[in-house]
């Protein structure tokens, strides 16, 4: 399989999918509060998808049961929304994808529930910064490894670690296309980036060690050492100069 180059017309369609993803994530982050069940976020997502005429990317994907992933505290990714109640001081990662007119958008954000600890704040700010660093490296004179290295350097320079078992990915008509985009690596390595590539960059950053473990539900991924984890993601299109972020309102 090779990296699919999208036409301007296809990128225009992906812009619309991306805007829907960003709109719904904006609604969700505005609703997060202490005392709410994570399953309420799934209900809101289903309602908003319906309102905007889009379909969920995740529901039914390899049997995933919900419209979005909700991962709390030491949960890294792929948490299933349900009966869990959010408490003041928790951090919650919302990862959400939508399909509109045959194209996918994928994005994630981590937010605090009420007042959070200084360490949690720093972890969230750092993870968001790693995504920005990855995006800044994504220009057509660069290679894929430049993105990976920028993300890794940003996290590790601030004393955190990047998850290695899960990666970003190409995206288009399929949620997961070539290439895989590790959040660690060496600059100057990997495929040359090219205008028309559309990539979902998604650094997952741990406060402790980078190792993870899979939960008993065979979906939820946890930090192996129980430390906090945060996750940010955008779908971006490689352009002539600066990349275009597609998952924005
Ligand atoms: Mg993704």
mmCIF file of N, CA and C and ligand atoms in Angstrom, residues 58 95 106-107 167-169 171 175-176 200-202 231 233, ligand 1:
data_model
loop_
_atom_site.group_PDB
_atom_site.id
_atom_site.type_symbol
_atom_site.label_atom_id
_atom_site.label_comp_id
_atom_site.label_asym_id
_atom_site.label_seq_id
_atom_site.Cartn_x
_atom_site.Cartn_y
_atom_site.Cartn_z
ATOM 1 N N UNK A 58 -15.871 5.713 14.375
ATOM 2 C CA UNK A 58 -15.383 4.679 15.302
ATOM 3 C C UNK A 58 -16.432 3.599 15.574
ATOM 4 N N UNK A 95 -11.501 11.535 21.818
ATOM 5 C CA UNK A 95 -10.985 11.244 20.477
ATOM 6 C C UNK A 95 -12.197 10.919 19.620
ATOM 7 N N UNK A 106 -10.567 13.262 11.793
ATOM 8 C CA UNK A 106 -10.196 12.609 13.050
ATOM 9 C C UNK A 106 -9.432 13.618 13.894
ATOM 10 N N UNK A 107 -9.862 13.787 15.150
ATOM 11 C CA UNK A 107 -9.182 14.752 16.025
ATOM 12 C C UNK A 107 -9.377 14.331 17.474
ATOM 13 N N UNK A 167 0.107 5.114 17.017
ATOM 14 C CA UNK A 167 0.700 6.112 16.129
ATOM 15 C C UNK A 167 -0.373 6.885 15.380
ATOM 16 N N UNK A 168 0.027 7.994 14.791
ATOM 17 C CA UNK A 168 -0.828 8.696 13.845
ATOM 18 C C UNK A 168 -0.872 7.923 12.530
ATOM 19 N N UNK A 169 -1.595 8.482 11.555
ATOM 20 C CA UNK A 169 -1.892 7.704 10.341
ATOM 21 C C UNK A 169 -2.335 8.619 9.207
ATOM 22 N N UNK A 171 -5.039 9.474 6.305
ATOM 23 C CA UNK A 171 -6.502 9.436 6.421
ATOM 24 C C UNK A 171 -7.106 9.967 5.127
ATOM 25 N N UNK A 175 -10.320 5.624 7.505
ATOM 26 C CA UNK A 175 -9.789 6.291 8.692
ATOM 27 C C UNK A 175 -8.291 6.052 8.829
ATOM 28 N N UNK A 176 -7.859 4.817 8.548
ATOM 29 C CA UNK A 176 -6.439 4.499 8.673
ATOM 30 C C UNK A 176 -5.872 4.150 7.308
ATOM 31 N N UNK A 200 -3.277 12.294 9.937
ATOM 32 C CA UNK A 200 -3.795 12.525 11.290
ATOM 33 C C UNK A 200 -2.626 12.368 12.256
ATOM 34 N N UNK A 201 -2.164 13.515 12.786
ATOM 35 C CA UNK A 201 -1.076 13.493 13.774
ATOM 36 C C UNK A 201 -1.712 13.391 15.147
ATOM 37 N N UNK A 202 -1.244 12.455 15.968
ATOM 38 C CA UNK A 202 -1.899 12.282 17.261
ATOM 39 C C UNK A 202 -0.950 11.848 18.366
ATOM 40 N N UNK A 231 -3.722 13.371 25.144
ATOM 41 C CA UNK A 231 -3.803 13.031 23.718
ATOM 42 C C UNK A 231 -4.377 14.218 22.949
ATOM 43 N N UNK A 233 -4.956 15.546 18.751
ATOM 44 C CA UNK A 233 -4.896 15.090 17.356
ATOM 45 C C UNK A 233 -5.542 16.121 16.443
HETATM 46 MG MG1 LIG B 1 -6.524 8.988 14.739
#
